[in-house]
mmCIF file of C-alpha atoms in Angstrom:
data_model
loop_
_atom_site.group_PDB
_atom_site.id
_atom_site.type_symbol
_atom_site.label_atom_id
_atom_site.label_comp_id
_atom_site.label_asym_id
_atom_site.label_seq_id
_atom_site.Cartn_x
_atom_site.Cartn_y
_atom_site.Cartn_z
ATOM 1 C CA UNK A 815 133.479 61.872 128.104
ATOM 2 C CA UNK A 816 137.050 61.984 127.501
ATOM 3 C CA UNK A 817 137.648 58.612 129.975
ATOM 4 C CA UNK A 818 134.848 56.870 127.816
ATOM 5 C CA UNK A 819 136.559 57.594 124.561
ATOM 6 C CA UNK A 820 140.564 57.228 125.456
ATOM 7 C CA UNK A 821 139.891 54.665 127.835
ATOM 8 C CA UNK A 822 136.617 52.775 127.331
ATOM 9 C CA UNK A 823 138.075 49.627 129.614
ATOM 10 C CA UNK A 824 138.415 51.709 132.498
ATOM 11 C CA UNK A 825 134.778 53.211 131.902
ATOM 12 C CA UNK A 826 132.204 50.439 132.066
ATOM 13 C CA UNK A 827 129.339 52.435 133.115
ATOM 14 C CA UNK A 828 128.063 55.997 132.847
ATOM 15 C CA UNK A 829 126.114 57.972 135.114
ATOM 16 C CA UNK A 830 122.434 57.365 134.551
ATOM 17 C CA UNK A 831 120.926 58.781 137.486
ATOM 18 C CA UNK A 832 117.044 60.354 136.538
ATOM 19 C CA UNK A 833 117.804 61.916 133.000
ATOM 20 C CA UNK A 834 114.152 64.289 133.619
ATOM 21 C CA UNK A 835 115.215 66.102 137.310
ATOM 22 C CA UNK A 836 118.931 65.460 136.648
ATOM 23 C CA UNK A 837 119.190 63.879 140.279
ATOM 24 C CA UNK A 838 121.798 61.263 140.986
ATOM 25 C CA UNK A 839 121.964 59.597 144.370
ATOM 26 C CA UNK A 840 126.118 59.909 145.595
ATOM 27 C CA UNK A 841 125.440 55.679 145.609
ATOM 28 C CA UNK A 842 124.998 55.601 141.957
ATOM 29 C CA UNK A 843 128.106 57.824 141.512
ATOM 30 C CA UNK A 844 130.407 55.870 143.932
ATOM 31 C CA UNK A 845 128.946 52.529 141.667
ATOM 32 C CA UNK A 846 130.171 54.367 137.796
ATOM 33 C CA UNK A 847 133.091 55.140 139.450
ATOM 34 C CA UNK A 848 134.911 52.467 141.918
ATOM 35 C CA UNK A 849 138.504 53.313 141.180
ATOM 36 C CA UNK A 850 137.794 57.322 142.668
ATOM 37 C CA UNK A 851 136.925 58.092 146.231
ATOM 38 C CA UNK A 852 133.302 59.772 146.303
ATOM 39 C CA UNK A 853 134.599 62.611 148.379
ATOM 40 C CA UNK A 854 137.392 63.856 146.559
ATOM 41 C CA UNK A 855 135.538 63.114 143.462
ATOM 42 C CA UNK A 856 132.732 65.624 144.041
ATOM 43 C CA UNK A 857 134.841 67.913 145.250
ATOM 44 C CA UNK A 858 136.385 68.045 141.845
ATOM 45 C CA UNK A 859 132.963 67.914 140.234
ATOM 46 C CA UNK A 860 131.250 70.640 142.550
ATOM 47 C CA UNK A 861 134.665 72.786 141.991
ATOM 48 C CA UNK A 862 133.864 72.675 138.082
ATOM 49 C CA UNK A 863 130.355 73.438 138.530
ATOM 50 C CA UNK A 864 129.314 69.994 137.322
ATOM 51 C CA UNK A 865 127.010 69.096 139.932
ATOM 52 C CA UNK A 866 125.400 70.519 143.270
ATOM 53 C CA UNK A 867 123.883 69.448 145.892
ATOM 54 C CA UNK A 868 120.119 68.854 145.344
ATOM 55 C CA UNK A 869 120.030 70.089 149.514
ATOM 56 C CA UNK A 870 120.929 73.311 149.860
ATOM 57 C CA UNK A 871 122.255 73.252 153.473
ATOM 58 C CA UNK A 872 124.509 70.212 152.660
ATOM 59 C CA UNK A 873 127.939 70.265 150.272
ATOM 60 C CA UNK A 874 129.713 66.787 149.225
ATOM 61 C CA UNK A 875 128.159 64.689 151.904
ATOM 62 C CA UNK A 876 124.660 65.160 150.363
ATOM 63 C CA UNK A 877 123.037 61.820 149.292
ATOM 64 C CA UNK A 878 121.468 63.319 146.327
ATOM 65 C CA UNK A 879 123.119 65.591 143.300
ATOM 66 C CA UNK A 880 121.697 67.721 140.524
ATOM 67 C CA UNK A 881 123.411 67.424 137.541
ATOM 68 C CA UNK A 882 122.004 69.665 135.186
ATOM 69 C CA UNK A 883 124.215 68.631 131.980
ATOM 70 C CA UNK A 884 121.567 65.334 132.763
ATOM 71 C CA UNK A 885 118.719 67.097 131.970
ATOM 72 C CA UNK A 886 116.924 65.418 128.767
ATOM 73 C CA UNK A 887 113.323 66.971 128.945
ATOM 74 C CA UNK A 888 113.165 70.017 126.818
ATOM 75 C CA UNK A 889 109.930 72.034 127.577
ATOM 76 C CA UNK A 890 108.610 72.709 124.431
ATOM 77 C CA UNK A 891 105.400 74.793 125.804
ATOM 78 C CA UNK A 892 106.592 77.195 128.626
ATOM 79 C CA UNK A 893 102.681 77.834 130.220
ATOM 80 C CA UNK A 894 103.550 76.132 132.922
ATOM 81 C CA UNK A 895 106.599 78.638 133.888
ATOM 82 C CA UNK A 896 105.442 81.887 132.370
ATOM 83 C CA UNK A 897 104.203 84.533 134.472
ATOM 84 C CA UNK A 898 100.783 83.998 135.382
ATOM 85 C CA UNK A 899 98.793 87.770 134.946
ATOM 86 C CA UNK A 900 94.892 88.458 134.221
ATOM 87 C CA UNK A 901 96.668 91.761 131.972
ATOM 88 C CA UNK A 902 99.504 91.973 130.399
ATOM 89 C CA UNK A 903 99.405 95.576 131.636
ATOM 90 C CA UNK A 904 99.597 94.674 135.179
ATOM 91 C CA UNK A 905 103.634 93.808 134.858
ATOM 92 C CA UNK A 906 106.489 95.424 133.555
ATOM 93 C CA UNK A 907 109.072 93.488 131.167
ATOM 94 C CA UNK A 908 112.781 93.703 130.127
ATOM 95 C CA UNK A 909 114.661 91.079 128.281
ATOM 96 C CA UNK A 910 118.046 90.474 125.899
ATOM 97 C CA UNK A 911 119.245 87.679 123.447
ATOM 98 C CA UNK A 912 122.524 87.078 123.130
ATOM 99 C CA UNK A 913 123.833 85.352 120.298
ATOM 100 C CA UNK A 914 126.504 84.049 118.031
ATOM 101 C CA UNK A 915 126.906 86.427 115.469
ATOM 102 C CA UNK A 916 129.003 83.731 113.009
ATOM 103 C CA UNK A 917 126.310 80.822 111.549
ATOM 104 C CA UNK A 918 128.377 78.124 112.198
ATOM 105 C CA UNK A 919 129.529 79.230 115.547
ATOM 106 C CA UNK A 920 127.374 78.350 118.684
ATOM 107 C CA UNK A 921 127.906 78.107 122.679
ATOM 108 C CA UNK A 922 129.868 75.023 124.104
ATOM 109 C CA UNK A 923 127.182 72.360 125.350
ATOM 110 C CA UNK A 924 128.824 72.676 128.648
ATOM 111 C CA UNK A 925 128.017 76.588 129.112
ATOM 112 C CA UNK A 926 124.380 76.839 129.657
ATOM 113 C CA UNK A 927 124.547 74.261 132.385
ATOM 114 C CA UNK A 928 127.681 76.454 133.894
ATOM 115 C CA UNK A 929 124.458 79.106 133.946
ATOM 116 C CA UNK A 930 121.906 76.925 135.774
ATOM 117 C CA UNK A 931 124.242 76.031 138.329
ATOM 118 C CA UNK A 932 125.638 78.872 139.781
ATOM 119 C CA UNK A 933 121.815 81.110 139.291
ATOM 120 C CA UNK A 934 120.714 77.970 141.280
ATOM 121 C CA UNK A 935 123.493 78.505 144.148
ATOM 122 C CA UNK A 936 122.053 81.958 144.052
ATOM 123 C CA UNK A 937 118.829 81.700 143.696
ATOM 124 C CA UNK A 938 117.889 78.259 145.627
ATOM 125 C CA UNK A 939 118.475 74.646 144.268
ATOM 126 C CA UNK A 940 114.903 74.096 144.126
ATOM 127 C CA UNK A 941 114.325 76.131 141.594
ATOM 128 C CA UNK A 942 112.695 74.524 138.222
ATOM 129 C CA UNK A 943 115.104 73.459 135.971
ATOM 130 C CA UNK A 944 115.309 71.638 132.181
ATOM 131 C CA UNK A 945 117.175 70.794 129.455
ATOM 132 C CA UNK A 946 117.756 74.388 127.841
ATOM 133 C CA UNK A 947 115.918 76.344 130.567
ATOM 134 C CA UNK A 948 115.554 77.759 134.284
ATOM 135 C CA UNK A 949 113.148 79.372 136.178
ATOM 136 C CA UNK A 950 113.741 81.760 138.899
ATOM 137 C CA UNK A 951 111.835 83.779 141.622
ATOM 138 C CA UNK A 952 113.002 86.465 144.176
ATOM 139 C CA UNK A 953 109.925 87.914 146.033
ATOM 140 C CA UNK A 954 108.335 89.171 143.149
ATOM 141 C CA UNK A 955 110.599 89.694 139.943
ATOM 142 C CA UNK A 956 110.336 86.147 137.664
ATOM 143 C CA UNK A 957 113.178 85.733 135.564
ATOM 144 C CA UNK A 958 113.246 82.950 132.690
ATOM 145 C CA UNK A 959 116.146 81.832 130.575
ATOM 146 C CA UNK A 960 116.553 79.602 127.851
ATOM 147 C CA UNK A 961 118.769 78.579 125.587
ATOM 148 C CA UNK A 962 118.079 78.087 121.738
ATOM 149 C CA UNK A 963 118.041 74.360 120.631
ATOM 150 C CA UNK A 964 121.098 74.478 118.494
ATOM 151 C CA UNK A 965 122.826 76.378 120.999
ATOM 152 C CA UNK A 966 123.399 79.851 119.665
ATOM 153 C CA UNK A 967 121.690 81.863 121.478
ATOM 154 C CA UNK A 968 120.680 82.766 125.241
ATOM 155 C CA UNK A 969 117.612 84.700 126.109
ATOM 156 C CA UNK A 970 116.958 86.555 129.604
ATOM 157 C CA UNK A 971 113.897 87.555 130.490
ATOM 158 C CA UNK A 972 112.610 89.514 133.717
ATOM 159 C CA UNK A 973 108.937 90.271 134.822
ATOM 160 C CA UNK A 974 108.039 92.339 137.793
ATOM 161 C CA UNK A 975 104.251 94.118 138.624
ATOM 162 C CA UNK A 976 103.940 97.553 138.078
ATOM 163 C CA UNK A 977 105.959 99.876 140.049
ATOM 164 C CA UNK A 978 108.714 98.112 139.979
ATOM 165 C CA UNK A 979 110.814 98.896 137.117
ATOM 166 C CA UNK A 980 113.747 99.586 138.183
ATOM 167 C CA UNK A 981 114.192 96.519 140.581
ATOM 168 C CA UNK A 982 113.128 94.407 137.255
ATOM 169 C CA UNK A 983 116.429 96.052 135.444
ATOM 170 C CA UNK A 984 118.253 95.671 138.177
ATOM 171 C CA UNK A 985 117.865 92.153 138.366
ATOM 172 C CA UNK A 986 118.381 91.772 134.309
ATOM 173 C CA UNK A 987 121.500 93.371 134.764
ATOM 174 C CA UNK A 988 122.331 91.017 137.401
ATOM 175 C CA UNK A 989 121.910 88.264 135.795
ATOM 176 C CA UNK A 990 123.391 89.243 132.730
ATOM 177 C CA UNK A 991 126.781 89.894 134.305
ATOM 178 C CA UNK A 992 127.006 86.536 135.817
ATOM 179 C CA UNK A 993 126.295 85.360 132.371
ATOM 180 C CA UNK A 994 128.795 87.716 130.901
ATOM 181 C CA UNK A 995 131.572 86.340 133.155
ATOM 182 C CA UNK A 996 131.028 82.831 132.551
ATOM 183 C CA UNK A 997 131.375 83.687 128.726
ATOM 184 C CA UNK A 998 134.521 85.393 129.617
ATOM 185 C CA UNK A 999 135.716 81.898 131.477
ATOM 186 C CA UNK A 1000 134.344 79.611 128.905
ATOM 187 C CA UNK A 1001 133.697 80.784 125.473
ATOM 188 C CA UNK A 1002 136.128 83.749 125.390
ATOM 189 C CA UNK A 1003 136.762 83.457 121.958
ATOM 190 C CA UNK A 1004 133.410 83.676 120.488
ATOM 191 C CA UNK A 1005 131.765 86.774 118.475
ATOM 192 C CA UNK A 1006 128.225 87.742 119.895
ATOM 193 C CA UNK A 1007 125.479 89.849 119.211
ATOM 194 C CA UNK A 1008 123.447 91.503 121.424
ATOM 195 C CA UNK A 1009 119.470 92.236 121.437
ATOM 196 C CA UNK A 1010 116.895 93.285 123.184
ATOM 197 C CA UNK A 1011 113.764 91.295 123.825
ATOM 198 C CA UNK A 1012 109.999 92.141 122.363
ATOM 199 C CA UNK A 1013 107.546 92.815 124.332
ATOM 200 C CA UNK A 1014 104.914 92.084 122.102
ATOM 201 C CA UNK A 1015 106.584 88.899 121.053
ATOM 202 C CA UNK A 1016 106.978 87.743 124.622
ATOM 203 C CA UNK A 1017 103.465 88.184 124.743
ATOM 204 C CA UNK A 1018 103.456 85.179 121.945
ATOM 205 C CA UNK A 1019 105.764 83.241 123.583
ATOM 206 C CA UNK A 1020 108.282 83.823 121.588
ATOM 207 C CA UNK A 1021 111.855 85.375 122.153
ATOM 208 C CA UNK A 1022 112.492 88.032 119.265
ATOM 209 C CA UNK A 1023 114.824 91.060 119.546
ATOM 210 C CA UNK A 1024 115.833 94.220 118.048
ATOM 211 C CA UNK A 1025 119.732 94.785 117.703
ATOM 212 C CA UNK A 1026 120.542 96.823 120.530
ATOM 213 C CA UNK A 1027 122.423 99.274 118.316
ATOM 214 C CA UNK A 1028 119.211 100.066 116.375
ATOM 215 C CA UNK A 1029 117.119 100.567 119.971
ATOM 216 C CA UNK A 1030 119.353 102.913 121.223
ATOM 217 C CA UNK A 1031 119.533 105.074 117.999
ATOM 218 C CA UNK A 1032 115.722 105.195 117.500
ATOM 219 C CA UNK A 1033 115.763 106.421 121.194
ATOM 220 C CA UNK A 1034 118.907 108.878 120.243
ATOM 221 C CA UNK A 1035 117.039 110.423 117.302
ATOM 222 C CA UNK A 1036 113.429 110.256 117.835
ATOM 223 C CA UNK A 1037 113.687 110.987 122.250
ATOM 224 C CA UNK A 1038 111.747 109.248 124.764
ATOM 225 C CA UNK A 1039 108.650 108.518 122.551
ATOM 226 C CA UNK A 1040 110.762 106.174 120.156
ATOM 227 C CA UNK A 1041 108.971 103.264 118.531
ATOM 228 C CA UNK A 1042 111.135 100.528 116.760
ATOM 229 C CA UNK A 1043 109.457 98.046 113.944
ATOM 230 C CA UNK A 1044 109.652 94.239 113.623
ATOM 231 C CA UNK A 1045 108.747 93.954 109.671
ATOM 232 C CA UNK A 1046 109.091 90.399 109.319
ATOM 233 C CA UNK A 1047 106.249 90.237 112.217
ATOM 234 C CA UNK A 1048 104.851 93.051 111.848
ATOM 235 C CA UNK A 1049 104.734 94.078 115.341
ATOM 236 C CA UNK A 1050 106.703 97.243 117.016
ATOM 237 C CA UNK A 1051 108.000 98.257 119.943
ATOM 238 C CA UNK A 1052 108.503 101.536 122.649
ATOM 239 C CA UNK A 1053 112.466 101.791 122.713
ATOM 240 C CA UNK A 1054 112.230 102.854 125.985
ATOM 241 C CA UNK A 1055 109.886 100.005 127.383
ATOM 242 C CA UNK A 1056 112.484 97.404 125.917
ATOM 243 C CA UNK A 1057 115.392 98.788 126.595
ATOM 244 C CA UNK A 1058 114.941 100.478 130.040
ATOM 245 C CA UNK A 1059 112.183 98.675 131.437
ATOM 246 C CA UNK A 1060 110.480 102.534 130.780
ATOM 247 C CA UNK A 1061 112.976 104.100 133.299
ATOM 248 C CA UNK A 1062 113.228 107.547 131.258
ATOM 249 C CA UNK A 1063 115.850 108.444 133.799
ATOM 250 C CA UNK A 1064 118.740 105.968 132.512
ATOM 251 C CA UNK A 1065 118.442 108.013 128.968
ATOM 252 C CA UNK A 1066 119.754 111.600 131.391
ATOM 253 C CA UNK A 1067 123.210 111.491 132.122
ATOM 254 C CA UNK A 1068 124.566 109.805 135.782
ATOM 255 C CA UNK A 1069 124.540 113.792 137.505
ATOM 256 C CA UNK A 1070 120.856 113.894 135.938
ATOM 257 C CA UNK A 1071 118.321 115.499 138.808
ATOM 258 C CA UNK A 1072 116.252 112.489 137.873
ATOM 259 C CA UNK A 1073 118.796 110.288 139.354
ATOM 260 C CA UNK A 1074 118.622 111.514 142.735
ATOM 261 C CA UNK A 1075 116.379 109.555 145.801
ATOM 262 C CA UNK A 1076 113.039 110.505 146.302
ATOM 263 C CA UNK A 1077 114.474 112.250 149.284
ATOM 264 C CA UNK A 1078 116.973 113.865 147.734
ATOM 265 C CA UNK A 1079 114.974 115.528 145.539
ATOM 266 C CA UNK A 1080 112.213 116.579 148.233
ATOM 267 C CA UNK A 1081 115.222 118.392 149.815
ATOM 268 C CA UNK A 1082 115.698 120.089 146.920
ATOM 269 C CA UNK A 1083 112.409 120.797 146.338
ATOM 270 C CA UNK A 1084 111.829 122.654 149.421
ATOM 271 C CA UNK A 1085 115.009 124.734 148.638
ATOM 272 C CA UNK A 1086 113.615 125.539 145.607
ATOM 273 C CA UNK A 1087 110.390 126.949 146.760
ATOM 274 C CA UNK A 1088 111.741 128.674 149.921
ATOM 275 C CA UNK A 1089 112.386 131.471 147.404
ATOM 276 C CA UNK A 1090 115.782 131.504 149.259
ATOM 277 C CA UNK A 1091 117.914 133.910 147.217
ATOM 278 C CA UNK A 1092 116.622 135.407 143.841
ATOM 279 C CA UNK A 1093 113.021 134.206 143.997
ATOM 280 C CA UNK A 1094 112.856 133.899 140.132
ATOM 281 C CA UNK A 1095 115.924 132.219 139.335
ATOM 282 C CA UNK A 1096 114.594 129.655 141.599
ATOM 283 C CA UNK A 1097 111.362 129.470 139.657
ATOM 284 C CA UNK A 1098 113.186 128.925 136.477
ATOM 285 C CA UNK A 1099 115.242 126.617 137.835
ATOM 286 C CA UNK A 1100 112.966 124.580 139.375
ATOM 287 C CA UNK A 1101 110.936 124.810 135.824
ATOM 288 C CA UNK A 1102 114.185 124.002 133.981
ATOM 289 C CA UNK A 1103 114.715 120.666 136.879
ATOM 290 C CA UNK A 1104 110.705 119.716 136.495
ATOM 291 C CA UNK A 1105 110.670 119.592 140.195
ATOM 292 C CA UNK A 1106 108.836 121.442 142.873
ATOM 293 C CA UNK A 1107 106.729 120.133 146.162
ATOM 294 C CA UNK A 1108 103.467 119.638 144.399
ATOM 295 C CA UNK A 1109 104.213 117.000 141.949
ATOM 296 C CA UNK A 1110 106.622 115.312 143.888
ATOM 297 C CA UNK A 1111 103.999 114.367 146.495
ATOM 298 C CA UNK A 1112 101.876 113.442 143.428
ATOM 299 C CA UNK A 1113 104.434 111.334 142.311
ATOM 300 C CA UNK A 1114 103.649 107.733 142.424
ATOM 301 C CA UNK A 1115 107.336 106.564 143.418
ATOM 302 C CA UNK A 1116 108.369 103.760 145.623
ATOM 303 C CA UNK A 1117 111.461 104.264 147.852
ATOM 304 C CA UNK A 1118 113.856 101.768 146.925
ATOM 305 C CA UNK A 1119 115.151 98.914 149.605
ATOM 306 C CA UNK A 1120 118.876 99.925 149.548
ATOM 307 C CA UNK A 1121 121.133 98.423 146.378
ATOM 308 C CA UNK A 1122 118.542 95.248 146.406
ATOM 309 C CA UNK A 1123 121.283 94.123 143.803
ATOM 310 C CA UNK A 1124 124.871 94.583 144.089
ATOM 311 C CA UNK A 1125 126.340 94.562 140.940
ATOM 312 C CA UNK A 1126 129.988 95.110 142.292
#
């Protein structure tokens, strides 16, 4: 951009490449730019998270690159990615918006395709990918994000089936840091606002949030049975549901019994019921803890695979 307008002589072409996939052949790229070796030139652009390479197993001496700054198709329906469910009760949902909080601020047009390169690095290079949007899968938790049309805001949104709650916050809170950092790189400077998705507006289609300030409070006040209101649709929410992916455990604090492994907390269990000591105290405690054998083994828990995510 800057060589076109400083130096428009020394700029006789631009890189055209196919504006729907954002795929340019390294051919077309050695062509718009004689006066630059091809090498050292992609280094630079795959350095700057410009480009990548559309094969995964190759780096600069792939013959084809995504760009996806390219992109020019903006999906307005999003069938075609959303989860496909026969009940909307057979997944579990967690999203957040973030935003500009100033009206006249917005996101630098470079930053969302920042986003859809590295997730893609992460996440696979074939992933599907559009102007303002990006699909991702990782054995069974879909994530979606998409960026508003006049830039201000991000949504991330994470699906999972049932059971799987806490993998599905997991991975929103994985993908929110790597956002988070690239706002730190690129866009330090601008004010934000955080929300958190709908659930019954995702079922719509549409990304609509609660302030994140008001969630938690309805959930500080009112407990674990906390609704929160959308007047202008008239539509409301479980705080919990939105907030923690209904993982009542992330409202106890971190030394919370709830927090411990299924096996941890089958050890304890026996303990408890050995009667080991002062046989009541251990019945009120284990009343106080809402733990004993029985309902563990009831309990319809999955062990979880190791830290799936590492969020370090």
């Amino acid at each position: 951009m800057f060589g076109i307008a400083l130096a428009p002589a020394n700029f006789p072409l631009t890189l055209r490449g196919d504006r729907i996939n954002g795929l340019v052949p390294r051919d077309e790229i050695r062509r718009t730019f004689p006066q630059c070796p091809v090498d050292q030139l992609l280094d630079i652009f795959l350095r700057f998270e410009i480009c990548l390479p559309f094969d995964e197993s190759a780096t600069r001496t792939a013959d084809i690159f995504l760009f996806p700054s390219h992109l020019e198709t903006r999906f307005e329906k999003l069938d075609h990615v959303w989860p496909q469910h026969d009940r909307q009760d057979g997944i579990c949902v967690v999203g957040r918006i973030v935003e500009c909080k100033t009206p006249t601020d917005m996101f630098p047009s470079s930053f969302f395709p920042r986003i859809q390169t590295r997730l893609l690095k992460l996440f696979g290079h074939r992933s599907p990918v559009w102007l303002g949007g990006i699909k991702l899968v990782d054995d069974v938790i879909e994530i979606l994000l998409t960026q508003s049309q006049d830039l201000r805001s991000i949504s991330i949104c994470v699906w999972a089936p049932k059971g799987c709650e806490e993998r599905c916050y997991k991975a929103l809170l994985y993908v929110e840091s790597i956002r988070d950092r690239l706002m730190e790189e690129v866009c330090a400077g601008t004010e934000t606002t955080l929300k958190v998705l709908s659930i019954r507006m995702l079922q719509h289609m549409k990304f609509v949030g609660y302030p994140i300030e008001d969630v938690k409070a309805a959930l500080s006040l009112k407990g674990l049975g906390a609704y929160v209101v959308l007047q202008e649709f008239g539509v409301k929410d479980k705080a919990l549901d939105i907030l923690y992916c209904g993982l009542a455990k992330l409202t106890y604090p971190a030394d919370h019994v709830s927090h411990l492994t299924v096996g941890q907390r089958r050890q304890l269990s026996a303990l408890l019921d050995s009667g080991f000591g002062d046989g009541q105290l251990f019945s009120r405690l284990s009343c106080e803890l809402e733990i004993d054998s029985a309902s563990l083994f009831r309990e319809n828990t999955e062990q979880t695979l190791g830290e799936f995510y590492d969020l370090v």
